[in-house]
Coordinates of C-alpha atoms and ligand atoms in Angstrom, one line a residue:
M425 CA -2.1 20.4 -1.5
E426 CA -3.0 18.8 1.8
K427 CA -0.1 18.1 4.1
I428 CA -0.3 15.1 6.4
Q429 CA 1.1 15.9 9.8
N430 CA 2.7 13.8 12.6
Y431 CA 0.8 13.2 15.7
I432 CA 3.2 13.7 18.6
N433 CA 2.3 14.5 22.2
G434 CA -1.4 15.1 21.4
K435 CA -0.7 17.6 18.7
L436 CA -0.6 17.5 14.9
V437 CA 2.8 18.8 14.0
E438 CA 5.2 19.2 11.1
P439 CA 8.3 17.1 10.8
T440 CA 11.2 19.0 12.4
S441 CA 13.0 19.0 9.0
K442 CA 10.0 20.5 7.4
T443 CA 10.5 18.1 4.4
Y444 CA 7.7 16.2 2.8
L445 CA 7.4 13.2 0.4
D446 CA 4.7 13.0 -2.3
N447 CA 1.7 10.8 -1.6
V448 CA 0.4 9.3 -4.8
N449 CA -3.3 8.3 -5.6
P450 CA -2.6 5.0 -7.5
A451 CA -5.8 5.0 -9.4
E452 CA -4.9 8.2 -11.0
G453 CA -1.1 8.0 -10.9
K454 CA -1.1 11.5 -9.4
V455 CA 0.4 13.1 -6.4
Y456 CA -2.6 14.3 -4.2
S457 CA -1.0 15.0 -0.8
Q458 CA 2.2 15.3 1.1
I459 CA 3.5 13.2 4.0
P460 CA 6.2 14.1 6.5
D461 CA 9.6 12.7 5.7
S462 CA 10.3 12.3 9.5
D463 CA 13.6 11.2 10.8
K464 CA 15.2 10.2 14.1
V465 CA 14.7 13.6 15.6
D466 CA 10.9 13.3 15.3
V467 CA 11.1 9.7 16.6
E468 CA 12.9 11.0 19.7
L469 CA 10.2 13.6 20.3
A470 CA 7.6 10.9 19.9
V471 CA 9.4 8.6 22.3
T472 CA 9.9 11.3 24.9
A473 CA 6.2 12.2 24.8
A474 CA 5.3 8.4 25.0
R475 CA 7.6 7.9 27.9
E476 CA 6.3 10.8 29.8
A477 CA 2.6 9.6 29.3
F478 CA 3.4 6.1 30.3
S479 CA 3.1 6.2 34.1
E480 CA -0.3 7.9 34.0
W481 CA -1.8 5.7 31.2
S482 CA -0.6 2.5 32.5
S483 CA -2.0 3.2 35.9
A484 CA -5.2 4.6 34.7
S485 CA -8.3 2.5 35.5
I486 CA -9.2 -0.1 32.9
H487 CA -12.5 1.5 32.8
F488 CA -11.0 4.8 31.6
R489 CA -8.9 3.1 29.0
T490 CA -12.0 1.2 27.7
E491 CA -14.1 4.4 27.5
V492 CA -11.5 6.3 25.4
L493 CA -10.8 3.4 23.1
N494 CA -14.5 2.9 22.7
R495 CA -14.9 6.5 21.9
I496 CA -12.4 6.3 19.1
A497 CA -14.2 3.2 17.7
D498 CA -17.5 5.3 17.7
L499 CA -15.8 8.1 15.8
I500 CA -14.4 5.6 13.3
D501 CA -18.1 4.5 12.8
R502 CA -19.3 8.0 12.5
D503 CA -16.6 8.8 9.8
K504 CA -16.7 5.5 8.1
D505 CA -17.6 6.8 4.6
I506 CA -14.9 9.5 4.7
L507 CA -12.3 6.9 6.0
A508 CA -13.3 4.4 3.3
M509 CA -13.0 6.9 0.6
A510 CA -9.6 8.2 2.0
E511 CA -8.4 4.5 2.2
S512 CA -9.5 3.9 -1.5
V513 CA -7.7 7.0 -2.7
D514 CA -4.5 6.2 -0.9
N515 CA -4.4 2.5 -1.7
G516 CA -6.3 2.0 -5.1
K517 CA -8.7 -0.4 -3.5
P518 CA -12.5 -0.4 -4.4
V519 CA -14.3 2.1 -2.0
K520 CA -16.9 -0.7 -1.5
L521 CA -14.2 -3.1 -0.2
A522 CA -13.0 -0.4 2.4
Q523 CA -16.5 0.2 3.4
H524 CA -17.4 -3.4 4.0
V525 CA -14.0 -4.7 5.3
D526 CA -11.3 -2.3 6.3
I527 CA -13.2 0.4 8.2
P528 CA -15.6 -1.8 10.1
R529 CA -12.7 -4.1 11.1
A530 CA -10.8 -1.1 12.2
S531 CA -13.5 0.0 14.6
A532 CA -14.0 -3.6 15.6
N533 CA -10.4 -3.9 16.5
M534 CA -10.6 -0.9 18.9
R535 CA -13.8 -2.1 20.5
F536 CA -12.6 -5.7 20.8
Y537 CA -9.5 -4.7 22.8
A538 CA -11.3 -1.9 24.6
T539 CA -13.5 -4.7 26.1
A540 CA -11.0 -7.7 26.1
I541 CA -8.8 -5.8 28.6
Q542 CA -11.7 -6.0 31.0
H543 CA -11.6 -9.7 30.9
F544 CA -7.9 -10.3 30.7
A545 CA -6.9 -12.4 33.7
S546 CA -3.7 -13.8 35.0
E547 CA -3.0 -17.1 36.8
S548 CA -2.6 -18.1 40.5
H549 CA -1.3 -21.4 41.6
Q550 CA -1.3 -23.1 44.9
P551 CA 0.8 -26.2 44.7
D552 CA 0.4 -27.2 48.4
D553 CA -0.4 -25.3 51.5
Q554 CA 3.1 -23.9 51.6
F555 CA 3.0 -21.5 48.7
I556 CA 0.8 -19.2 46.5
N557 CA 2.4 -18.4 43.3
Y558 CA 0.5 -15.8 41.2
T559 CA 1.4 -14.0 37.9
S560 CA 1.0 -10.3 37.3
R561 CA 0.9 -9.0 33.7
K562 CA 1.7 -5.3 33.4
A563 CA 2.3 -3.0 30.5
V564 CA 5.9 -3.0 29.2
G565 CA 6.5 0.6 28.2
V566 CA 6.6 2.3 24.8
A567 CA 5.7 -0.1 22.1
G568 CA 6.8 0.5 18.5
C569 CA 4.1 -0.4 16.0
I570 CA 4.9 -0.6 12.3
S571 CA 2.2 -1.5 9.7
P572 CA 2.0 -2.1 5.9
W573 CA 0.1 -0.5 3.1
N574 CA -2.3 -3.3 2.0
L575 CA -5.0 -2.9 4.8
P576 CA -3.8 0.4 6.2
L577 CA -6.2 1.3 8.9
Y578 CA -7.2 -2.2 9.7
L579 CA -3.6 -3.4 10.4
F580 CA -2.7 -0.2 12.2
T581 CA -5.5 -0.5 14.7
W582 CA -4.9 -4.2 14.9
K583 CA -1.6 -3.4 16.6
I584 CA -2.2 -0.3 18.5
A585 CA -5.5 -1.2 20.1
P586 CA -4.1 -4.2 22.2
A587 CA -1.0 -2.2 23.0
L588 CA -3.0 0.8 24.3
A589 CA -5.6 -1.4 26.0
A590 CA -2.9 -3.2 27.9
G591 CA -1.5 0.2 29.2
N592 CA 1.3 0.8 27.0
T593 CA 2.1 4.0 25.1
V594 CA 2.8 3.8 21.5
V595 CA 5.1 5.1 18.8
A596 CA 3.6 4.0 15.4
K597 CA 4.6 4.2 11.8
P598 CA 2.1 3.6 9.1
S599 CA 3.4 2.7 5.6
E600 CA 4.6 5.8 3.8
I601 CA 2.6 4.6 0.7
T602 CA -0.7 4.8 2.5
P603 CA -0.6 7.3 5.3
M604 CA -3.9 9.1 4.9
T605 CA -6.2 7.0 7.2
A606 CA -3.7 6.9 10.1
F607 CA -3.6 10.8 9.8
L608 CA -7.4 11.0 9.9
F609 CA -7.2 8.5 12.8
S610 CA -4.9 10.8 14.8
K611 CA -7.6 13.6 14.4
L612 CA -10.2 11.2 15.9
C613 CA -7.8 10.4 18.8
V614 CA -7.6 14.1 19.6
E615 CA -11.4 14.4 19.4
A616 CA -12.0 11.4 21.6
G617 CA -9.8 12.7 24.3
L618 CA -6.9 10.3 24.2
P619 CA -4.3 11.8 26.6
A620 CA -1.4 13.6 25.0
G621 CA 1.6 11.2 24.3
V622 CA -0.3 7.9 24.7
L623 CA -0.3 7.4 20.9
N624 CA 2.2 9.1 18.7
I625 CA 2.3 8.6 14.9
V626 CA 5.5 9.4 13.0
H627 CA 5.0 9.3 9.2
G628 CA 7.9 8.7 6.8
L629 CA 10.1 6.1 5.2
G630 CA 10.7 2.6 6.6
G631 CA 14.5 2.9 6.3
K632 CA 14.6 6.2 8.1
A633 CA 11.7 6.8 10.5
G634 CA 11.0 3.0 10.8
Q635 CA 14.5 2.2 11.4
A636 CA 14.8 4.8 14.1
I637 CA 11.8 3.3 15.9
I638 CA 13.3 -0.2 15.8
E639 CA 16.8 1.0 16.9
H640 CA 15.5 3.3 19.8
K641 CA 16.8 2.1 23.1
D642 CA 13.7 3.1 25.0
I643 CA 11.3 1.1 22.8
P644 CA 11.4 -2.4 24.4
L645 CA 8.9 -4.1 22.3
I646 CA 8.1 -4.1 18.5
S647 CA 5.1 -5.3 16.7
F648 CA 5.7 -5.3 12.9
T649 CA 3.5 -6.4 10.0
G650 CA 5.1 -6.3 6.5
G651 CA 7.5 -8.2 4.1
T652 CA 9.7 -11.0 5.2
E653 CA 12.9 -9.3 4.0
T654 CA 12.1 -6.3 6.1
G655 CA 11.2 -8.6 9.0
K656 CA 14.6 -10.1 8.8
R657 CA 16.3 -6.7 9.0
I658 CA 14.2 -5.7 11.9
A659 CA 15.0 -8.9 13.7
A660 CA 18.7 -8.4 13.1
T661 CA 18.5 -4.9 14.7
A662 CA 16.1 -5.8 17.6
A663 CA 17.4 -9.2 18.7
P664 CA 20.8 -8.2 20.1
M665 CA 18.9 -5.4 22.0
F666 CA 16.7 -8.1 23.4
K667 CA 13.5 -6.5 22.4
K668 CA 10.3 -8.3 22.5
L669 CA 9.3 -8.9 18.9
S670 CA 6.2 -9.8 17.0
L671 CA 6.7 -10.3 13.3
E672 CA 3.7 -10.9 11.0
L673 CA 5.3 -11.4 7.5
G674 CA 4.7 -12.5 3.9
G675 CA 2.7 -15.5 2.5
K676 CA 2.4 -17.7 -0.5
N677 CA -0.8 -19.5 0.5
P678 CA -2.1 -22.7 -1.1
N679 CA -5.9 -23.1 -2.0
I680 CA -6.5 -26.8 -2.3
I681 CA -9.6 -28.0 -4.2
F682 CA -10.6 -31.6 -3.8
A683 CA -13.0 -33.3 -6.2
D684 CA -15.5 -33.9 -3.6
C685 CA -16.0 -30.2 -2.8
D686 CA -19.0 -28.1 -3.2
F687 CA -17.9 -27.0 -6.7
D688 CA -19.9 -23.7 -6.8
S689 CA -18.8 -22.4 -3.5
A690 CA -15.2 -23.5 -4.2
V691 CA -15.0 -21.7 -7.5
K692 CA -16.8 -18.6 -6.3
T693 CA -14.9 -18.1 -3.1
S694 CA -11.6 -18.9 -4.9
V695 CA -12.1 -16.0 -7.2
Q696 CA -12.4 -13.8 -4.2
S697 CA -9.5 -15.3 -2.3
S698 CA -7.3 -14.8 -5.4
F699 CA -8.3 -11.2 -6.3
A700 CA -9.7 -9.4 -3.4
N701 CA -7.9 -6.1 -2.8
Q702 CA -6.0 -6.8 -6.1
G703 CA -4.5 -9.9 -4.5
Q704 CA -2.7 -7.7 -2.0
I705 CA -4.0 -9.4 1.2
C706 CA -1.3 -11.5 3.0
L707 CA -4.0 -14.2 3.3
C708 CA -4.9 -14.5 -0.5
G709 CA -4.6 -17.9 -1.9
S710 CA -2.0 -17.5 -4.7
R711 CA -1.4 -21.0 -5.5
I712 CA -4.4 -23.1 -6.4
F713 CA -4.2 -26.9 -6.5
V714 CA -7.1 -28.8 -8.1
E715 CA -7.6 -32.5 -8.0
R716 CA -7.3 -33.8 -11.5
A717 CA -10.8 -35.3 -11.8
I718 CA -12.2 -31.8 -11.7
Y719 CA -9.2 -29.8 -13.1
D720 CA -10.5 -28.9 -16.5
R721 CA -14.0 -28.1 -15.3
F722 CA -12.6 -25.9 -12.5
V723 CA -10.2 -24.0 -14.7
K724 CA -13.0 -23.3 -17.2
E725 CA -15.5 -21.9 -14.7
F726 CA -12.8 -20.1 -12.8
I727 CA -11.6 -18.3 -15.9
S728 CA -15.1 -17.5 -17.0
R729 CA -15.8 -15.8 -13.6
V730 CA -12.4 -14.0 -13.4
D731 CA -13.1 -12.5 -16.9
R732 CA -16.3 -11.0 -15.5
L733 CA -14.6 -9.2 -12.7
T734 CA -14.8 -5.4 -13.5
V735 CA -11.4 -3.7 -13.2
G736 CA -11.3 0.1 -13.0
D737 CA -12.0 3.3 -11.1
P738 CA -12.2 2.2 -7.5
S739 CA -14.9 4.7 -6.8
V740 CA -17.4 3.1 -9.2
E741 CA -20.0 0.9 -7.3
D742 CA -19.6 -2.4 -9.4
V743 CA -15.8 -2.3 -9.7
K744 CA -14.4 -5.4 -8.1
V745 CA -10.7 -4.8 -8.9
G746 CA -9.1 -1.5 -8.4
A747 CA -5.5 -0.2 -8.8
V748 CA -2.4 -1.9 -7.3
V749 CA -0.7 0.3 -4.8
S750 CA 2.0 2.0 -6.7
E751 CA 3.8 2.1 -10.0
Q752 CA 6.7 0.3 -8.5
H753 CA 4.6 -2.5 -7.2
M754 CA 2.9 -2.7 -10.6
N755 CA 6.2 -3.2 -12.2
K756 CA 7.3 -5.7 -9.7
V757 CA 4.1 -7.8 -10.4
L758 CA 4.4 -7.4 -14.2
N759 CA 8.0 -8.7 -13.8
Y760 CA 6.8 -11.8 -12.1
I761 CA 4.4 -12.5 -14.9
E762 CA 7.4 -12.3 -17.3
L763 CA 9.2 -14.6 -15.0
A764 CA 6.3 -17.0 -15.1
K765 CA 6.4 -17.0 -18.9
D766 CA 10.1 -17.7 -18.9
E767 CA 9.5 -20.6 -16.5
G768 CA 7.0 -22.1 -19.1
G769 CA 3.9 -20.7 -17.8
K770 CA 0.8 -20.4 -19.9
I771 CA -1.3 -17.2 -19.4
L772 CA -4.9 -18.2 -19.5
T773 CA -6.2 -14.7 -18.9
G774 CA -4.7 -11.4 -18.0
G775 CA -1.0 -10.9 -17.9
N776 CA -0.9 -7.2 -18.8
Q777 CA -1.5 -3.7 -17.5
I778 CA -4.8 -2.2 -18.2
K779 CA -5.4 1.3 -19.4
V780 CA -8.6 2.6 -17.8
K781 CA -10.5 5.5 -19.5
G782 CA -11.1 9.0 -18.0
R783 CA -10.0 10.1 -14.6
C784 CA -7.9 6.8 -14.0
E785 CA -6.1 6.8 -17.4
N786 CA -2.6 7.1 -15.7
G787 CA -3.5 4.7 -12.9
F788 CA -1.7 1.4 -12.1
F789 CA -4.2 -1.3 -13.1
I790 CA -3.4 -5.0 -13.9
K791 CA -5.8 -7.4 -15.3
P792 CA -6.5 -10.4 -13.1
T793 CA -4.0 -13.1 -14.3
V794 CA -4.3 -16.8 -14.2
I795 CA -1.3 -19.0 -15.0
T796 CA -1.1 -22.7 -15.6
N797 CA 1.6 -25.1 -16.8
L798 CA 4.1 -24.4 -14.0
S799 CA 5.7 -26.8 -11.6
Y800 CA 5.1 -26.4 -7.9
N801 CA 8.7 -25.6 -7.1
C802 CA 9.5 -22.9 -9.7
R803 CA 10.2 -19.4 -8.5
T804 CA 6.8 -18.2 -9.6
N805 CA 5.3 -20.7 -7.1
Q806 CA 7.8 -20.1 -4.4
E807 CA 8.1 -16.3 -4.1
E808 CA 5.5 -13.9 -2.9
I809 CA 4.1 -11.8 -5.8
F810 CA 1.4 -10.0 -3.8
G811 CA -0.8 -8.9 -6.7
P812 CA -3.7 -10.0 -8.9
V813 CA -1.8 -13.2 -10.1
V814 CA -2.7 -16.9 -9.4
T815 CA -1.4 -20.2 -10.6
I816 CA -3.5 -23.3 -10.9
M817 CA -1.9 -26.8 -10.8
P818 CA -3.4 -30.3 -10.9
F819 CA -2.7 -33.0 -8.3
N820 CA -3.5 -36.7 -8.0
K821 CA -3.3 -37.6 -4.4
E822 CA -3.7 -36.1 -1.0
E823 CA -0.1 -36.7 0.1
E824 CA 1.2 -35.1 -3.1
V825 CA -0.8 -31.9 -2.6
I826 CA 0.3 -31.7 1.0
E827 CA 3.9 -31.8 -0.2
Y828 CA 3.2 -29.1 -2.8
A829 CA 1.3 -26.8 -0.3
N830 CA 4.2 -27.0 2.3
S831 CA 6.9 -26.6 -0.1
T832 CA 7.4 -22.8 0.2
A833 CA 9.4 -21.0 2.8
Y834 CA 6.1 -19.4 4.0
G835 CA 3.4 -20.7 6.2
L836 CA 0.7 -18.1 6.8
S837 CA -2.6 -19.5 5.7
A838 CA -4.1 -22.3 3.6
T839 CA -7.6 -22.9 2.3
L840 CA -9.1 -26.3 1.5
W841 CA -12.3 -27.4 -0.1
T842 CA -13.8 -30.8 0.5
E843 CA -17.0 -32.3 1.9
N844 CA -15.2 -35.1 3.6
L845 CA -14.8 -34.2 7.3
K846 CA -12.1 -36.7 8.1
R847 CA -10.0 -35.5 5.1
A848 CA -10.6 -31.9 6.2
H849 CA -9.2 -32.7 9.6
R850 CA -6.4 -34.9 8.4
V851 CA -5.1 -32.4 5.7
S852 CA -5.4 -29.5 8.2
D853 CA -3.3 -31.3 10.7
K854 CA -0.5 -31.7 8.1
L855 CA -0.4 -28.3 6.5
K856 CA 2.2 -26.0 8.0
S857 CA 0.1 -22.8 8.1
G858 CA -0.9 -20.6 11.0
I859 CA -4.5 -20.6 9.7
I860 CA -6.4 -23.1 7.8
W861 CA -9.8 -22.3 6.3
V862 CA -12.1 -25.3 5.3
N863 CA -14.8 -24.5 2.9
C864 CA -14.5 -20.6 3.7
W865 CA -12.0 -17.8 3.5
L866 CA -11.1 -14.8 5.5
V867 CA -13.5 -15.3 8.4
R868 CA -12.1 -15.3 11.9
D869 CA -13.0 -14.8 15.3
L870 CA -10.8 -12.1 16.7
R871 CA -10.2 -14.2 19.9
T872 CA -8.2 -16.7 18.0
P873 CA -4.3 -16.5 17.7
F874 CA -3.2 -15.1 14.5
G875 CA 0.2 -15.5 12.9
G876 CA 2.3 -17.5 10.5
M877 CA 4.7 -20.5 10.6
K878 CA 8.2 -20.7 9.0
Q879 CA 9.2 -17.4 7.4
S880 CA 5.7 -16.0 7.7
G881 CA 6.3 -14.8 11.2
V882 CA 7.3 -15.1 14.8
G883 CA 4.9 -14.7 17.5
R884 CA 1.0 -14.6 17.5
E885 CA -1.3 -11.6 17.6
G886 CA -5.0 -11.6 18.2
G887 CA -7.1 -12.2 21.3
W888 CA -5.2 -13.0 24.6
E889 CA -2.0 -13.6 22.6
A890 CA -1.8 -9.9 21.8
L891 CA -2.5 -8.9 25.3
R892 CA 0.1 -11.3 26.5
F893 CA 2.6 -9.9 23.9
F894 CA 2.0 -6.3 25.1
T895 CA 2.4 -7.1 28.8
E896 CA 5.2 -8.5 30.8
A897 CA 4.6 -11.4 33.1
K898 CA 6.1 -11.5 36.7
N899 CA 5.6 -14.3 39.0
V900 CA 5.4 -13.7 42.7
C901 CA 5.7 -16.8 45.0
I902 CA 4.6 -16.1 48.7
N903 CA 5.4 -18.6 51.5
V904 CA 2.2 -18.7 53.4
K905 CA 3.2 -21.0 56.1
Ligands
NDP1398 P1 7.3 -3.8 3.9 O1 8.0 -4.7 4.7 O2 7.9 -3.0 2.7 O3 6.9 -2.5 4.9 C1 6.1 -2.7 6.0 C2 6.3 -1.4 7.0 O4 7.6 -1.5 7.4 C3 6.1 -0.2 6.3 O5 5.6 0.8 7.2 C4 7.5 0.2 5.9 O6 7.7 1.6 5.7 C5 8.2 -0.2 7.2 N1 9.7 -0.5 7.0 C6 10.4 -0.8 5.9 N2 11.7 -0.8 6.2 C7 11.9 -0.7 7.5 C8 13.0 -0.8 8.5 N3 14.2 -1.0 8.0 N4 12.7 -0.5 9.7 C9 11.5 -0.3 10.2 N5 10.4 -0.2 9.4 C10 10.6 -0.5 8.1 O7 5.9 -4.4 3.5 P2 4.8 -3.8 2.6 O8 4.3 -2.4 3.2 O9 5.3 -3.8 1.3 O10 3.5 -4.8 2.9 C11 3.4 -5.9 2.1 C12 3.9 -7.2 2.9 O11 3.3 -7.3 4.2 C13 3.7 -8.5 2.2 O12 4.9 -9.3 2.2 C14 2.6 -9.1 3.0 O13 2.5 -10.5 2.9 C15 2.8 -8.6 4.4 N6 1.7 -8.6 5.2 C16 1.7 -9.5 6.2 C17 0.5 -9.8 6.9 C18 0.5 -10.7 8.1 O14 -0.5 -10.6 8.9 N7 1.3 -11.7 8.1 C19 -0.7 -8.9 6.8 C20 -0.4 -7.9 5.6 C21 0.7 -7.8 4.9 P3 7.6 2.1 4.2 O15 6.4 1.8 3.6 O16 7.9 3.5 4.3 O17 8.9 1.4 3.4

C-alpha cells in the first residue's frame, strides 16, 4: 500500500516515529494509502530546515522566486489529470469537478503570486521638504500554513504561494483526511528545483502535528483555513505568543432570491451553489430565502432539478454529486438532518444515505437534501452543516430577509438574485458578509481581498492582502534637510 511521505529539507522522508495513519477513499469506504502520523519531532526538523533556508530564499531575486513558482505551476498543468484523479480518490468529489475547478485553480494560485510579487510595491511619503518617510515590506520568517480537506490542493496553494512569493519559508500541514495531492505536490516541488527547506510539508493529525506548528516559537505567522472551533483554539494558543494570524473559518451563507430575479438563472445556479462538492465548499449557500410571490414556483423547479442530479461513483463522467469526505462526516450530516426533523423541518427530497452499486457500495453518499418549514433562527439554520443539505424559507420584505440573512454567527459569503440594480446595491451594503455575489456565484478575481466577517474569520487573503500578511512593514523616516 502506498505510503505518503513528509517533505522536509527538500527530501521525501518517513515520520521519525515510523508510525502511519490510514487514508480512506470515501467513495469506496476503503483504506487505500497510509499517511505519516507526524509529531513535534518532525515539526522541529521542518522548522529547522525552514529557518536555515530563510536567509537565502528571502534574499533571492524576485525573478528567481517567480521562475521557480511558475515552474511548479507548469508541472501542475502537466499532471492535471493525475492530480484531479488523486483529489477525487482522497476526497470523494467528482473527478470532473477536480479537473475543472480544484487543479486549474491550484496552478492559477502559483502563477498569480509568482507574478504578483513582481508588482508588489510599498509606499513613500514626503509630507514637506523636511522628511521622506518610506515603508519597506520584507518576508517575516517561517510561516505556518494549515489547510482543510474540502478543496485540498486549491486551498493549500492559496496559502503557500503568497507566503513563498513574499520570501518566507514554510512549514505546512494539509488535512490528514486528504493528504494525497499535497504529497504529489511535494514531488513536483523537487522536480521544479525549489531549494531544500523552502517548503516543508508535515502530514498528520491536527491536534498533534498541527498543534506543534501553532505552538512553535520560531513560527511567527500562521495562516489557517478550517472550522471556527479549531480557529478559536488556534487563536487561543497563538495570541499570547503575539503571532500574526489569518483565520479563514466556517460559513452559513444565505442565498436570497427576490421575485424580480432572472428565474431560470437563479434556480440553476442555486442548485450548484447548494450541492457543488457535496455542499462542502465554505462558500456554498446553505440557507435559501425566497420572496413569497415566487416561493412555490421556485421550490417546485428547484426540487425537480435537484432530483435530476446524479449521485454516485465520482469517476463516472456524468456524476454531479460524489461521496462526502468521511464516514464520520457523513454521520455528522445525517445527525443534522435528524435535528432538522426534530425542529419541525419537512424533508422535500433526500434526507438519507444512498447505497451505490458496484465499486462504491461501501462509500459515504448522501442524497442531496432540501428542507422547508423551519424558522430562520433554529439550530439547523444557525449551525454549519457543511454537506449536501439546504433549507428553503419564504420572506415578504427586504428588511426582513436582511435580518434573517445576518442572524447567524457567521459572515463569509452571501448571494442575491434580483434584476433591480438599486436593490442589489442596497442589500449588498447591509449584508454582513465578506463576499456578496449578485446574480452569480463562486466567481472572483484573485486580486480582491478574501475573507469573512464575524466568526467566519479574521484577516483577509487574496491579492495584495496576502502579500501584506506575509510581509512585515517597517517605516523609515529620513530627515533630508
Ligand atoms: P478543521 O478545522 O477540522 O481542520 C482544518 C485543518 O486544521 C486541518 O488540517 C486539521 O487537521 C487542522 N487542525 C485541527 N486541529 C488543529 C489544531 N489544534 N492545531 C492546528 N491545526 C489543527 O476543518 P476541516 O478540515 O473540517 O474543514 C472544514 C471547515 O473549513 C469548514 O468549517 C469550512 O467552512 C471551513 N473552510 C473555510 C474556508 C474559508 O475560506 N473561510 C474555505 C474552506 C473551508 P486534521 O484534518 O488532521 O484534523
